[in-house]
Short mmCIF file of C-alpha atoms in Angstrom, two decimals:
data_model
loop_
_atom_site.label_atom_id
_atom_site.label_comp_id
_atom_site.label_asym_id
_atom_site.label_seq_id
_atom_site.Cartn_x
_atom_site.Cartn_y
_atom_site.Cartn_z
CA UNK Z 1 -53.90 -19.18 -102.19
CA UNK Z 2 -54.23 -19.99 -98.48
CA UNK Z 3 -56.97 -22.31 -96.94
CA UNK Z 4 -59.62 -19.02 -96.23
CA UNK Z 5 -59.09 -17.14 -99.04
CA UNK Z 6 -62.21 -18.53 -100.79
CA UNK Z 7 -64.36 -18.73 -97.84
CA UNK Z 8 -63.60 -14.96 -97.38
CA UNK Z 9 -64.16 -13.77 -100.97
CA UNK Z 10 -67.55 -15.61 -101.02
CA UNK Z 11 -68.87 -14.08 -98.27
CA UNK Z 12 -67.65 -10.55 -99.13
CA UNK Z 13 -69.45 -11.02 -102.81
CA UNK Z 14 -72.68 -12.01 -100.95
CA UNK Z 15 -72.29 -8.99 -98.79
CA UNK Z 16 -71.58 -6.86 -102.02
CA UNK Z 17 -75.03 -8.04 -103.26
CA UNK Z 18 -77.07 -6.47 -100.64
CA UNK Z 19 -78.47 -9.52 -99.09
CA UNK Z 20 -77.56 -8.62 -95.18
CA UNK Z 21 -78.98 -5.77 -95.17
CA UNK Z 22 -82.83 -5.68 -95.44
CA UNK Z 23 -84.53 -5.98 -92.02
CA UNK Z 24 -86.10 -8.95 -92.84
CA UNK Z 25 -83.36 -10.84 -93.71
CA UNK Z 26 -81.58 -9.75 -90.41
CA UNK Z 27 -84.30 -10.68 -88.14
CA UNK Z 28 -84.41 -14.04 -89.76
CA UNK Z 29 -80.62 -15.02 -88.72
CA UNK Z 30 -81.36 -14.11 -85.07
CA UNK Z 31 -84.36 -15.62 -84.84
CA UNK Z 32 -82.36 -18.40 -85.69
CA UNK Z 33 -80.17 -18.01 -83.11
CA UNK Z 34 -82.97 -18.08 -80.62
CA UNK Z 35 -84.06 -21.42 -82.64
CA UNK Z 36 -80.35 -22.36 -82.06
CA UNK Z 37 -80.51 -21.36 -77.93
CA UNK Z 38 -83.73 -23.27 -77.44
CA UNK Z 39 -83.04 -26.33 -79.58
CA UNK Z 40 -79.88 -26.92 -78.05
CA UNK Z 41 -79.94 -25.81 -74.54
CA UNK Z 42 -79.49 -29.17 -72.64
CA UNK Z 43 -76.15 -29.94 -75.38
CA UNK Z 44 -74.77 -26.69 -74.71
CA UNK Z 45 -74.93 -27.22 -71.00
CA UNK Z 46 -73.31 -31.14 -71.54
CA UNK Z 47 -70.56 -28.93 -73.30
CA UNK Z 48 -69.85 -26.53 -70.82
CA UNK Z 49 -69.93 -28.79 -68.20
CA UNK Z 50 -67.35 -31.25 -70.12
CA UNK Z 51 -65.26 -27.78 -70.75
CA UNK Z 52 -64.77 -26.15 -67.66
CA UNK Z 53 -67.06 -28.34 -65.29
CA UNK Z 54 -70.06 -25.36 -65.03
CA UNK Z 55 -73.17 -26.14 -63.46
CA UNK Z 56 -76.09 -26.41 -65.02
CA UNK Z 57 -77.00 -22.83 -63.31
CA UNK Z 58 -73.94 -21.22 -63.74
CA UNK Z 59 -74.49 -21.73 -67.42
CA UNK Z 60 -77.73 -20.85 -67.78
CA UNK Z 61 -77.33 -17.30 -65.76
CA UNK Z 62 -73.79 -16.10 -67.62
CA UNK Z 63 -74.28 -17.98 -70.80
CA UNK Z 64 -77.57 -19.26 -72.51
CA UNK Z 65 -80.01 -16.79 -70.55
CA UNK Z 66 -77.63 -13.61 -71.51
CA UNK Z 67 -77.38 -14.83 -75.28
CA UNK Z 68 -81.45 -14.88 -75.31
CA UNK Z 69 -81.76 -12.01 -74.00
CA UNK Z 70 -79.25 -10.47 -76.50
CA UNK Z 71 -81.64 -11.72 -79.51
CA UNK Z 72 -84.84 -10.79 -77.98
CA UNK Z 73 -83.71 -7.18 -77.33
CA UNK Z 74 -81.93 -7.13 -80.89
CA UNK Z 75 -85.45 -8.38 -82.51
CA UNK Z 76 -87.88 -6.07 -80.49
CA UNK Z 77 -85.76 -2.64 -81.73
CA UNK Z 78 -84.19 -4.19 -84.95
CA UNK Z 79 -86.48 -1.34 -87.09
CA UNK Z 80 -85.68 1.17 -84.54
CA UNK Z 81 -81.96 0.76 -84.24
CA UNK Z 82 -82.09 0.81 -88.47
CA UNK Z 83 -83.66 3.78 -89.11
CA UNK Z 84 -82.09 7.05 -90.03
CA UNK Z 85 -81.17 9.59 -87.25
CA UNK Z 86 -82.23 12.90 -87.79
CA UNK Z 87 -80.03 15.88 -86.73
CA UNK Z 88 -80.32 19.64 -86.12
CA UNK Z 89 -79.55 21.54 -88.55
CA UNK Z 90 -78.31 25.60 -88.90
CA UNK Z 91 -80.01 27.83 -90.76
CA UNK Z 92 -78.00 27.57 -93.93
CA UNK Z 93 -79.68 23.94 -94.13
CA UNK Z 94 -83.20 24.21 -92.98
CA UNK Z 95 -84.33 23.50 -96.50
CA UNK Z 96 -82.53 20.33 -97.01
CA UNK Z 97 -82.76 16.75 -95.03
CA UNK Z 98 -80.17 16.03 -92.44
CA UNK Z 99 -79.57 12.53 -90.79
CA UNK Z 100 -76.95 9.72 -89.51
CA UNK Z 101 -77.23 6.36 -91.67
CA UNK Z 102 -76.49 3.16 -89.90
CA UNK Z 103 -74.63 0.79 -92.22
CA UNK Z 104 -72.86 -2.35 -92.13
CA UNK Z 105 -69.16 -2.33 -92.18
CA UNK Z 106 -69.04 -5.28 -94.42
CA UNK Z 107 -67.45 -8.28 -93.54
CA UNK Z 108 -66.58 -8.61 -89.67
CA UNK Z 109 -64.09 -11.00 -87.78
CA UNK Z 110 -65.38 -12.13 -84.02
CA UNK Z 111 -62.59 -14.25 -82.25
CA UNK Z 112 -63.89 -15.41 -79.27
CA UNK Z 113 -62.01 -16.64 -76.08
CA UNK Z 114 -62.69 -20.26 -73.68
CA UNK Z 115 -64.07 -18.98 -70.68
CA UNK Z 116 -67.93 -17.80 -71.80
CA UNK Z 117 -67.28 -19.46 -74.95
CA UNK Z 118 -71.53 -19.46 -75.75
CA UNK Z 119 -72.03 -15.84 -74.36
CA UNK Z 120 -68.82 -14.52 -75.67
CA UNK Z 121 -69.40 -15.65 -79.07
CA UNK Z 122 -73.55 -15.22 -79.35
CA UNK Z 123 -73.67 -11.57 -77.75
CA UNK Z 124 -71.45 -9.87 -80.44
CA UNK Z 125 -72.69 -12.34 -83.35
CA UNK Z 126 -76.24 -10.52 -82.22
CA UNK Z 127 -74.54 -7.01 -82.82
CA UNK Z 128 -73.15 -7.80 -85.99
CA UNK Z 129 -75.94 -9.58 -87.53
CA UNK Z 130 -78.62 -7.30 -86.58
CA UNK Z 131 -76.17 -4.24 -87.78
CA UNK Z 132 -76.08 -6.55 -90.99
CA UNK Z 133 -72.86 -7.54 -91.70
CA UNK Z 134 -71.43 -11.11 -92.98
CA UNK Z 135 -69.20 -12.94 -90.26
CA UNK Z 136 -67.00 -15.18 -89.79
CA UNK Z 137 -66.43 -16.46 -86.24
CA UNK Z 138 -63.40 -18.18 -84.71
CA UNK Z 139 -64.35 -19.91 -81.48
CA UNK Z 140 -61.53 -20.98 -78.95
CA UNK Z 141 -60.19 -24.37 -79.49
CA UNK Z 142 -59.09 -24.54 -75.61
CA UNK Z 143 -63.28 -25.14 -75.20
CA UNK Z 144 -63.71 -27.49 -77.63
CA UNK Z 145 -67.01 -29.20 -76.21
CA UNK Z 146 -68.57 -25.66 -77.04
CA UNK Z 147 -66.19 -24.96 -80.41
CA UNK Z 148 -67.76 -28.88 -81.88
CA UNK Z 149 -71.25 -26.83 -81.19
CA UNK Z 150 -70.11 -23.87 -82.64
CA UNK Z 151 -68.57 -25.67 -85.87
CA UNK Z 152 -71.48 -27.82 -86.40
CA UNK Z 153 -74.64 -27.22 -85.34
CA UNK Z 154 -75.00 -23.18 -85.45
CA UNK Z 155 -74.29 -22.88 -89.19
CA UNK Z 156 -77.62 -25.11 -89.18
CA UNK Z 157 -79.87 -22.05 -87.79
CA UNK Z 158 -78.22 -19.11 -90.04
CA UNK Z 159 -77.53 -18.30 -93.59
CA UNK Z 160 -74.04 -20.32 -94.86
CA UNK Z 161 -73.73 -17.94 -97.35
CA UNK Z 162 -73.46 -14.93 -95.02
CA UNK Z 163 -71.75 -16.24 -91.87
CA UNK Z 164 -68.93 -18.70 -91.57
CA UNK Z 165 -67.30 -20.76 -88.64
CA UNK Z 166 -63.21 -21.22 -88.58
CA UNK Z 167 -61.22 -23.45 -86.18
CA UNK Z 168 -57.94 -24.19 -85.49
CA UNK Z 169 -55.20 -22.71 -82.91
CA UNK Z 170 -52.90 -19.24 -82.77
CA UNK Z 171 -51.31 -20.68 -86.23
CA UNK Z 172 -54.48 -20.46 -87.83
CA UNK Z 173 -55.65 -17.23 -86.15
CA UNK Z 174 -52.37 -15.94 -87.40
CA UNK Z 175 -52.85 -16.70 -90.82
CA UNK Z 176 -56.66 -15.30 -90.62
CA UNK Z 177 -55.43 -12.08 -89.21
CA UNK Z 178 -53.37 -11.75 -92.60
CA UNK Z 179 -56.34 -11.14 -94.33
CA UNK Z 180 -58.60 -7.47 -94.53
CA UNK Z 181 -61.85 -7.50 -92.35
CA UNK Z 182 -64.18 -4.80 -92.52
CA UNK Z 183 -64.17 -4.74 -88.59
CA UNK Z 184 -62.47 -7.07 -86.30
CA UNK Z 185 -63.96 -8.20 -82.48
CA UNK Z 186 -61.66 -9.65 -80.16
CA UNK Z 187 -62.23 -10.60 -76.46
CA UNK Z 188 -59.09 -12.21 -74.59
CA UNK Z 189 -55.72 -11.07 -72.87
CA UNK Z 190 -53.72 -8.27 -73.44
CA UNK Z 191 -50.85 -10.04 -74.38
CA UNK Z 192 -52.94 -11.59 -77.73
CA UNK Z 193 -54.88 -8.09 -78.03
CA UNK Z 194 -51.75 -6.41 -79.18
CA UNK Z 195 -50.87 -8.99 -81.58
CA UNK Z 196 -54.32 -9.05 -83.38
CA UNK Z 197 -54.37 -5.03 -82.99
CA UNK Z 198 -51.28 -5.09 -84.88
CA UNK Z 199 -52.69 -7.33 -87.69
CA UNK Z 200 -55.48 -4.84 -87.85
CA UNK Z 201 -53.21 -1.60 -88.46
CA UNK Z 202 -51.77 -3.34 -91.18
CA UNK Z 203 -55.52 -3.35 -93.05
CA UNK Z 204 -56.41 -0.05 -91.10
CA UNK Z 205 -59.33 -2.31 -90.02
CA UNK Z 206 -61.24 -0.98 -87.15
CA UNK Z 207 -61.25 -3.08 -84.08
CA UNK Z 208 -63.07 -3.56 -80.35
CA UNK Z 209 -60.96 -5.21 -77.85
CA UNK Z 210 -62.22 -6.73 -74.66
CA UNK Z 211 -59.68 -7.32 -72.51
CA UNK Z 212 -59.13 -7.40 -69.04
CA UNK Z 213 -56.86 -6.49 -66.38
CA UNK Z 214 -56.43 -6.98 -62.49
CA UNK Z 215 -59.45 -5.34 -61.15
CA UNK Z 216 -59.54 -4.10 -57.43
CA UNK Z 217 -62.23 -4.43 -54.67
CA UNK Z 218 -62.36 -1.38 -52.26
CA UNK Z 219 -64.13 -2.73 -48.79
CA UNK Z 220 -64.51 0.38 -46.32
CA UNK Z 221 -64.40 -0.21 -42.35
CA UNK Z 222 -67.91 0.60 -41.90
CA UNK Z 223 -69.41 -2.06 -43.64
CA UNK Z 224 -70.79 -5.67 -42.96
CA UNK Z 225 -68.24 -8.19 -43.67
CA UNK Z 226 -70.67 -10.82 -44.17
CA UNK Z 227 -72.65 -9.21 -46.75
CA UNK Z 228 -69.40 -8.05 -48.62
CA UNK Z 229 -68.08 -11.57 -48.46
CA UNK Z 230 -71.03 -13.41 -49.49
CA UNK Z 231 -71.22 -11.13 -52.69
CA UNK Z 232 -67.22 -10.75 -53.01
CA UNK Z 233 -67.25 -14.67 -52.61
CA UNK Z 234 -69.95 -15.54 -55.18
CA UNK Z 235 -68.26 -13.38 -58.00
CA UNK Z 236 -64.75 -14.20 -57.24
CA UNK Z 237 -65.62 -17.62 -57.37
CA UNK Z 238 -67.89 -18.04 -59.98
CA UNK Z 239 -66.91 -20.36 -62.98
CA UNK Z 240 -63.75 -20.64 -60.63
CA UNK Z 241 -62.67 -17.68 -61.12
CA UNK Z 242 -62.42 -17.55 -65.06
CA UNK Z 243 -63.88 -14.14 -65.63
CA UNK Z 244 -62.33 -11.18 -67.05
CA UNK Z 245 -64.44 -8.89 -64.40
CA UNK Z 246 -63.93 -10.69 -61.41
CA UNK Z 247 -62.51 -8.97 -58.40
CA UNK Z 248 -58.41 -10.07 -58.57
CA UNK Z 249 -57.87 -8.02 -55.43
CA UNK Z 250 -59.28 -6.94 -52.15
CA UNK Z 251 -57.86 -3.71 -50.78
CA UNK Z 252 -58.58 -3.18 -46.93
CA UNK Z 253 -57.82 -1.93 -43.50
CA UNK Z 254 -55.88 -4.22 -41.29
CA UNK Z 255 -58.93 -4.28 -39.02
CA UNK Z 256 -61.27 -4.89 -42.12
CA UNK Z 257 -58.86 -7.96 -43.26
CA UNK Z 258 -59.56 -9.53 -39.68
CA UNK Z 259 -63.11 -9.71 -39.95
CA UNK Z 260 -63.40 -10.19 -43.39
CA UNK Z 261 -61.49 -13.54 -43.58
CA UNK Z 262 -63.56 -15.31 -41.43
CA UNK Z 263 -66.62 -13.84 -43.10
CA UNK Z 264 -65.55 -15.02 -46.40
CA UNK Z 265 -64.88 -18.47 -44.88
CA UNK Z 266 -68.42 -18.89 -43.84
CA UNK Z 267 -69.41 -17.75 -47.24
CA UNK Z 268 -67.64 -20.40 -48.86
CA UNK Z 269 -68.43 -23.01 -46.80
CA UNK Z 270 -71.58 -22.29 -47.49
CA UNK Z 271 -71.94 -22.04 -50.80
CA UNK Z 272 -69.45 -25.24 -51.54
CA UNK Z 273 -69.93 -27.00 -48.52
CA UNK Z 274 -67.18 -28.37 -45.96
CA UNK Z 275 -65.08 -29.60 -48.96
CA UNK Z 276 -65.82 -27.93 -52.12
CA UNK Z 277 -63.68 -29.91 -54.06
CA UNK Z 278 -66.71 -32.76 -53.82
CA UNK Z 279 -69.57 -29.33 -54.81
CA UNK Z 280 -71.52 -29.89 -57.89
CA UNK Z 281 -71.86 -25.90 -57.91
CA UNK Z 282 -67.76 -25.04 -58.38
CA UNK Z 283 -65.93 -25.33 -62.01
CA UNK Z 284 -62.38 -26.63 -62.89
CA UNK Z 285 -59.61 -24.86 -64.15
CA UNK Z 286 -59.74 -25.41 -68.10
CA UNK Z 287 -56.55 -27.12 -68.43
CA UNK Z 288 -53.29 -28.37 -67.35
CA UNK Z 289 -51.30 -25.26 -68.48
CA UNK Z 290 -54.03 -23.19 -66.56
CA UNK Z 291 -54.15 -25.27 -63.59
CA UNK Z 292 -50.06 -24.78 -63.21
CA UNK Z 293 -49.90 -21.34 -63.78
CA UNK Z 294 -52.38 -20.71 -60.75
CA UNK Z 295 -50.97 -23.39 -58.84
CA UNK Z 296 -47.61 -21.52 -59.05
CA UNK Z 297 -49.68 -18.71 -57.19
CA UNK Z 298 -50.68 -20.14 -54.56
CA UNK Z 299 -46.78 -19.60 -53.41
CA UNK Z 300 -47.63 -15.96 -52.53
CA UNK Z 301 -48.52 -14.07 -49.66
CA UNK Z 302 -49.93 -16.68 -46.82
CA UNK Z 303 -53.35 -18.66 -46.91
CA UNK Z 304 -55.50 -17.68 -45.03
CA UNK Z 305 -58.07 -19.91 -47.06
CA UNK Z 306 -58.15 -23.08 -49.23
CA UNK Z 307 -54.54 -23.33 -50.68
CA UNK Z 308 -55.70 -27.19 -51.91
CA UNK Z 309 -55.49 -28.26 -55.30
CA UNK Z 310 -55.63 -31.46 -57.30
CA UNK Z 311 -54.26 -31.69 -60.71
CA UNK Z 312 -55.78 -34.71 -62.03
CA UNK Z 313 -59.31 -32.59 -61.88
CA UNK Z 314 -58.01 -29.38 -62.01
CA UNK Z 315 -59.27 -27.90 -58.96
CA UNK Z 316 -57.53 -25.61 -56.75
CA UNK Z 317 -59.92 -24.73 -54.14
CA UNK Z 318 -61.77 -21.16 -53.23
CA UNK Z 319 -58.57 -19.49 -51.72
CA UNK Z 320 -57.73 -16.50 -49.80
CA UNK Z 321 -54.20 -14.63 -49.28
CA UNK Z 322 -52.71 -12.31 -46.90
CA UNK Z 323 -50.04 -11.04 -46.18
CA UNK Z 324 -49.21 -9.96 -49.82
CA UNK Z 325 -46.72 -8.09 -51.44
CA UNK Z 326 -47.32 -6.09 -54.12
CA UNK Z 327 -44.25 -6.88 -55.77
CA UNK Z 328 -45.47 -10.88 -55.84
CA UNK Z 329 -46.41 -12.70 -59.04
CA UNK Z 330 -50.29 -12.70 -57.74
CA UNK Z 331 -50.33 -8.93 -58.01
CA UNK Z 332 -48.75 -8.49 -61.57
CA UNK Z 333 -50.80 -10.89 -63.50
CA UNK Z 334 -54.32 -11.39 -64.11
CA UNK Z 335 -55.58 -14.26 -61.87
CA UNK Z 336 -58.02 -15.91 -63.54
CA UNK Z 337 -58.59 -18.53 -61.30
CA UNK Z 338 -60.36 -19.11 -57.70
CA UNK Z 339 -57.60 -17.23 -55.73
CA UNK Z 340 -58.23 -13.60 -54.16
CA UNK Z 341 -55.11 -11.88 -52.59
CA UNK Z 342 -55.94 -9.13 -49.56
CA UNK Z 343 -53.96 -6.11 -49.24
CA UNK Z 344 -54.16 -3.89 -46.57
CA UNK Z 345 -54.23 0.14 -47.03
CA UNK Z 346 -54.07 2.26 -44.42
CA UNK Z 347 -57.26 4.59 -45.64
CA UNK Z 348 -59.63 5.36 -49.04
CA UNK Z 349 -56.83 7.76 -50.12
CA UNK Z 350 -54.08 5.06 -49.91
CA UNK Z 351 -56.52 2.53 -51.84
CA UNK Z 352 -57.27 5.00 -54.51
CA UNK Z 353 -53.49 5.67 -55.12
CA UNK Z 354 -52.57 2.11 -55.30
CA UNK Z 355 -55.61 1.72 -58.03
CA UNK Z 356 -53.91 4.59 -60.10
CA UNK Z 357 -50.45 3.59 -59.76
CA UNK Z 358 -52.07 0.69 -62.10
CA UNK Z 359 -53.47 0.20 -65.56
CA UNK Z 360 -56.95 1.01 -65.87
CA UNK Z 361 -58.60 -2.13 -64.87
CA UNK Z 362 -62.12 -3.47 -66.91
CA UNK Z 363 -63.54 -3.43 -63.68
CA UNK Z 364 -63.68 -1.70 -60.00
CA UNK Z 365 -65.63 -2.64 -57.02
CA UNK Z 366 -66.30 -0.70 -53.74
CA UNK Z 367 -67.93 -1.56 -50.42
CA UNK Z 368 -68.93 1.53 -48.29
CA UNK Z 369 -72.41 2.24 -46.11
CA UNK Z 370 -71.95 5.46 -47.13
CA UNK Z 371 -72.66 7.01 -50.53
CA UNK Z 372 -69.93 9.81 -50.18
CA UNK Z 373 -66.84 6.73 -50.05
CA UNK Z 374 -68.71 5.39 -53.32
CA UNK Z 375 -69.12 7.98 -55.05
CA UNK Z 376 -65.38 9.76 -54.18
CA UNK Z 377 -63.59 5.86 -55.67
CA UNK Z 378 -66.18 6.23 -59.07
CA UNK Z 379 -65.01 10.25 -59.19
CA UNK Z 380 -61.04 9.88 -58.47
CA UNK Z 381 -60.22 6.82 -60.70
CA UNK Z 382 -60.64 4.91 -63.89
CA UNK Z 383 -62.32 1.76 -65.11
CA UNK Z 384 -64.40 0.57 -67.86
CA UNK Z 385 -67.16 -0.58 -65.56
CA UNK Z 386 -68.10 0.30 -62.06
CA UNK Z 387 -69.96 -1.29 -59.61
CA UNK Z 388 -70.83 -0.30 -55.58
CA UNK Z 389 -71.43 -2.55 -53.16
CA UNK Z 390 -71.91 -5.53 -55.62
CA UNK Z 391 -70.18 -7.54 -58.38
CA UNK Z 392 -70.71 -7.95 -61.59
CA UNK Z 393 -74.24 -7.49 -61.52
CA UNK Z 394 -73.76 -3.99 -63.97
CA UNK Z 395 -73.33 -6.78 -66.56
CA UNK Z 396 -76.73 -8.03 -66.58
CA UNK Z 397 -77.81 -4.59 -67.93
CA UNK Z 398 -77.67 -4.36 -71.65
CA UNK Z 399 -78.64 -0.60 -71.02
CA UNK Z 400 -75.49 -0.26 -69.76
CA UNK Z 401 -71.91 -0.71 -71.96
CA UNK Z 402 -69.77 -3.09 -71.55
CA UNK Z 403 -65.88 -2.22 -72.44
CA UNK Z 404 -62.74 -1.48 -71.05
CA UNK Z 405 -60.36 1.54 -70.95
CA UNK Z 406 -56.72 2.04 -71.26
CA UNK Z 407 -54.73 -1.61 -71.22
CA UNK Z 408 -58.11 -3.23 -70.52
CA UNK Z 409 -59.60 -2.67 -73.90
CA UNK Z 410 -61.44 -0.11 -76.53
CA UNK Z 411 -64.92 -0.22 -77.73
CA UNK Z 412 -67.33 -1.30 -76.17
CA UNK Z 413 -70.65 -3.58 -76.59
CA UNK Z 414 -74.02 -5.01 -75.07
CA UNK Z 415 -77.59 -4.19 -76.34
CA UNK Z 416 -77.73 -1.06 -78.61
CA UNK Z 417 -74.05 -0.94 -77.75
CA UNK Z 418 -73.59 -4.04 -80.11
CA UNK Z 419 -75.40 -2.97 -82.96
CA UNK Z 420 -73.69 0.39 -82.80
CA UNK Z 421 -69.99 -1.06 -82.70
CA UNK Z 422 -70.80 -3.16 -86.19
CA UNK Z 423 -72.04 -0.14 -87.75
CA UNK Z 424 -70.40 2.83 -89.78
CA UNK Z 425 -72.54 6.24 -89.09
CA UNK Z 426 -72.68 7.12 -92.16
CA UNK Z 427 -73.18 11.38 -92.29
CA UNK Z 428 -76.09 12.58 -94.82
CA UNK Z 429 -76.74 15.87 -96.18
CA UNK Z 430 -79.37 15.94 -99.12
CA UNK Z 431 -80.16 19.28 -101.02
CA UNK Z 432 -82.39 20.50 -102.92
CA UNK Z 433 -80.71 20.92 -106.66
CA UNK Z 434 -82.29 23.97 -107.09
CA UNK Z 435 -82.45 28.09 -105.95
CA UNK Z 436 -78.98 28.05 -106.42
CA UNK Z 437 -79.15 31.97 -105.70
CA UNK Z 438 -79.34 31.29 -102.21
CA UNK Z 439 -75.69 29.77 -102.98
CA UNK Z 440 -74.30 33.16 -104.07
CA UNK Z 441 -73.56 34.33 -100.35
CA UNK Z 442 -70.26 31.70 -100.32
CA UNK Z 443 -69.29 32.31 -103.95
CA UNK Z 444 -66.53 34.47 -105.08
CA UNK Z 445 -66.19 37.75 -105.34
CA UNK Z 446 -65.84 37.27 -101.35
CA UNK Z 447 -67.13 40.07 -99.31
CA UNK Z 448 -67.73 41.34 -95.67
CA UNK Z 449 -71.49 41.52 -96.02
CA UNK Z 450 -71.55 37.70 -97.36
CA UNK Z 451 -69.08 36.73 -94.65
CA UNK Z 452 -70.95 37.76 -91.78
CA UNK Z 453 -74.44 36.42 -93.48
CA UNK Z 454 -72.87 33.38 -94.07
CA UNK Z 455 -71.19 32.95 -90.90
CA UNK Z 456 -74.54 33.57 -89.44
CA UNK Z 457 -76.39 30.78 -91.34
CA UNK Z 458 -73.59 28.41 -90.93
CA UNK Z 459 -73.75 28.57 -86.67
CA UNK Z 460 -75.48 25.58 -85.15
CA UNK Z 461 -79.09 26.96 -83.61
CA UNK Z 462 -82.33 24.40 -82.56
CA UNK Z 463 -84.78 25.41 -85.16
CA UNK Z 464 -88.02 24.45 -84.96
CA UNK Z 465 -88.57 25.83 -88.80
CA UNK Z 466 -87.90 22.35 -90.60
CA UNK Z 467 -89.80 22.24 -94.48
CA UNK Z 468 -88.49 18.83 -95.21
#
C-alpha cells in the first residue's frame, strides 16, 4: 500500500456519503477560501515575491484579485449553476419531465504549475468545489514559498475531510497519477501534459489540460507603434515573461520592425527605468535551470534590446531579437521568459501562413486600425483565445473561456466554465408509470400506420404545450 492510498480512499468514502454536495455545504468551503484570500493576503504576496520576485501589484492583479473574484462569482450563482436544466421536448414526451442534472464527478485531481501558483491553483479549486466534488491538490514544488502556503495554511479554511493537499516532485506526481481520479486538471507544458494524459487513459479518467504553446503577435503597418509596444511590452514582460499566454513572437513588416524597436525601447525604459535590472516592478526567472535555458536563447537572432543577464539573481533583462530565423531554438520552444523574437513577413497573408504552418497556439494577438485585418487573422486561423489590439486582457473576463486547442490543450475553464468542467451532465427523462396505451404505437406487431405516428411524435418541435 503506497503513501496516498489512504488519503484517497478516505476522501472518496466521504464523497460516497453525500456530504459535497448540498449547496450549503459548498458555499461554506469557498467562503472559506475568500476567508483564506483575505486573511492571508500580505503572506501570499511575501511568498510570491520570495518565489519569482513579483511585485506587490503584479500579484495582486494576476493572482489574489482573480482568485476573489473566482469565489465571489462562484457564491453569487452557486443555486443557479446547481439547478436542473430543462430541455425541449417532442411530442412523444410532452407528458413527462425533461432536464440536464449537474453532478459531481467524484473525486478530482488539480496539479498545478509554478508560475501563477495562487491563481492557478484557487481558480479551478473554485470550479470543483462549487460543482461539489472532493479534491486533492498538488501544488508545484519549484514555488515552494506559495506550496508551504498551500500545504499549511489552506487546509485551515476548508473541510480536511473533503479536500486534501500533496507535495513532493515528478516521482511523487508519478506515483499519484497511478491511482483512478474521477476527473483530473492539469495546467503546465506539453511535454508533462502527455505524460499525465497517458496516466489518465489508463483509468479512462476524464481530463482538462492547459497548456501552452508559442503564441504569435500580428502588428499591421498602419498602426501606432507606440501604443502596440507599450501594450506588447507590458504583457510580454509581465512576471518576466512566465506566462503561458504571453506573446512569444512578433510577426511584422520590415518597415513595421524599424519603428517598432525603438518604440518598444521607450516602453521599457519606461516602465523599468534606465536599468531594469535595479526595478522593483520586474520578476526573476524561477530558477537556475530556468535562468540557463533562456540564457542559452539569447544566442539567437541579434539584440536589438537588453541581451543582459545576471545569474546570481536570475535576471535576464526585457530583450528584443531580430534578425531571426525560424529554424533557431527561440522559435521552436516556448519562451517563457522576458525575451520576444521579431520576424518579418512580407504581408497579412504571409503572417497567417506562418501561424498555420504551426500548432495551434493558446493564444493569438493582432494589431490593425482596421477591423477588416482583425477580423480576417480571428476568421483564417486557430487559437484557444483571441485577442485584437491588446494582450491578455480576454483573461480578465470570466464570461469568456479560457482553454487551448490542438497541442495547446483541451477543456477549458473560468467562471461558469469551471463549474461546468467538474461536472457530469447527467441526462433525465422521468415518465409517468401509467397510460401505457399511449405506448402501443412502438410495440410489436410493427406497422406503417404506427411508424409514421411514431416517427412523428419522436421529431424534435418547440412546444409550448408542457403539463408537467
Amino acid at each position: 500500500m503506497d503513501s496516498f492510498e489512504d488519503r484517497l480512499h478516505q476522501l472518496r468514502e466521504t464523497f460516497n456519503t453525500g456530504r459535497t454536495r448540498p449547496a450549503e455545504f459548498r458555499a461554506a468551503q469557498l467562503q472559506g477560501l475568500g476567508r483564506f484570500l483575505q486573511d492571508n493576503k500580505q503572506q501570499l504576496q511575501e511568498a510570491l515575491a520570495q518565489d519569482l520576485r513579483k511585485s506587490a501589484f503584479e500579484s495582486e492583479v494576476s493572482e489574489i484579485a482573480i482568485s476573489q473574484a473566482e469565489v465571489d462569482l462562484a457564491l453569487r450563482n452557486l443555486r443557479s449553476w446547481m439547478k436542473d436544466e430543462k430541455v425541449s421536448k417532442n411530442l412523444a414526451t410532452q407528458l413527462d419531465s425533461a432536464f440536464i442534472r449537474k453532478e459531481p464527478f467524484g473525486l478530482v485531481l488539480i496539479i498545478v504549475p509554478w508560475n501563477y501558483p495562487l491563481n492557478l491553483t484557487l481558480v479551478p479549486l473554485v470550479g470543483a468545489i462549487a460543482a461539489g466534488n472532493c479534491v486533492v491538490l498538488k501544488p508545484s514544488e519549484t514555488s515552494k514559498a506559495i506550496e508551504k502556503i498551500l500545504a499549511e495554511v489552506l487546509p485551515r479554511y476548508l473541510d480536511q475531510s473533503c479536500f486534501a493537499v500533496v507535495l513532493g516532485g515528478p516521482q511523487e506526481t508519478a506515483q499519484l497519477l497511478e491511482h483512478r481520479f474521477d476527473h483530473i486538471f492539469f495546467t503546465g507544458n506539453t511535454y508533462v501534459g502527455k505524460i499525465v494524459m497517458a496516466a489518465a487513459a489508463k483509468h479512462l479518467t476524464p481530463i482538462t489540460l492547459e497548456l501552452g504553446g508559442k503564441n504569435p503577435c500580428y502588428v499591421d503597418d498602419d498602426c501606432d507603434p507606440q501604443t502596440v509596444a507599450n501594450r506588447v511590452a507590458w504583457f510580454r514582460y509581465f512576471n518576466a515573461g512566465q506566462t503561458c499566454v504571453a506573446p512569444d513572437y512578433i510577426l511584422c513588416s520590415q518597415e513595421m520592425q524599424e519603428r517598432l524597436v525603438p518604440a518598444l525601447q521607450n516602453a521599457i525604459t519606461r516602465f523599468y527605468g534606465d536599468n531594469p535590472q535595479t526595478s522593483p516592478n520586474l520578476g526573476r526567472i524561477i530558477n537556475q535551470k530556468h535562468f540557463q535555458r533562456l540564457q542559452g536563447l539569447l544566442g539567437c537572432g541579434r539584440v536589438a534590446i537588453g541581451g543582459q543577464s545576471d545569474e546570481a539573481e536570475r535576471y535576464i533583462a526585457p530583450t528584443v531579437l531580430v534578425d531571426v530565423q525560424e529554424t533557431e531554438p527561440v522559435m521552436q520552444e516556448e519562451i517563457f521568459g522576458p525575451i520576444l523574437p521579431m520576424v518579418t513577413v512580407k504581408n497579412l497573408d504571409e503572417a497567417i501562413d506562418f501561424i498555420n504552418r504551426r500548432e495551434k497556439p493558446l493564444a493569438l494577438y493582432a494589431f490593425s486600425k482596421r477591423s477588416q485585418v482583425i477580423k480576417q487573422v480571428l476568421a483564417r486561423t486557430s487559437s484557444g483565445g483571441f485577442c485584437g489590439n491588446d494582450g491578455f486582457m480576454h483573461m480578465t473576463l470570466s464570461s469568456l473561456p479560457f482553454g487551448g486547442v490542438g497541442s495547446s490543450g483541451m477543456g477549458r475553464y473560468h467562471g461558469k466554465f469551471s463549474f461546468d468542467t467538474f461536472s457530469h451532465q447527467r441526462a433525465c427523462l422521468l415518465r409517468s408509470p401509467g397510460m401505457e396505451k399511449i405506448n402501443d404505437l412502438r410495440y410489436p406487431p410493427y406497422s406503417r400506420r404506427n411508424l409514421r405516428v411514431l416517427l412523428v411524435a419522436m421529431e424534435e418541435r418547440n412546444c409550448s404545450c408542457t403539463l408537467l
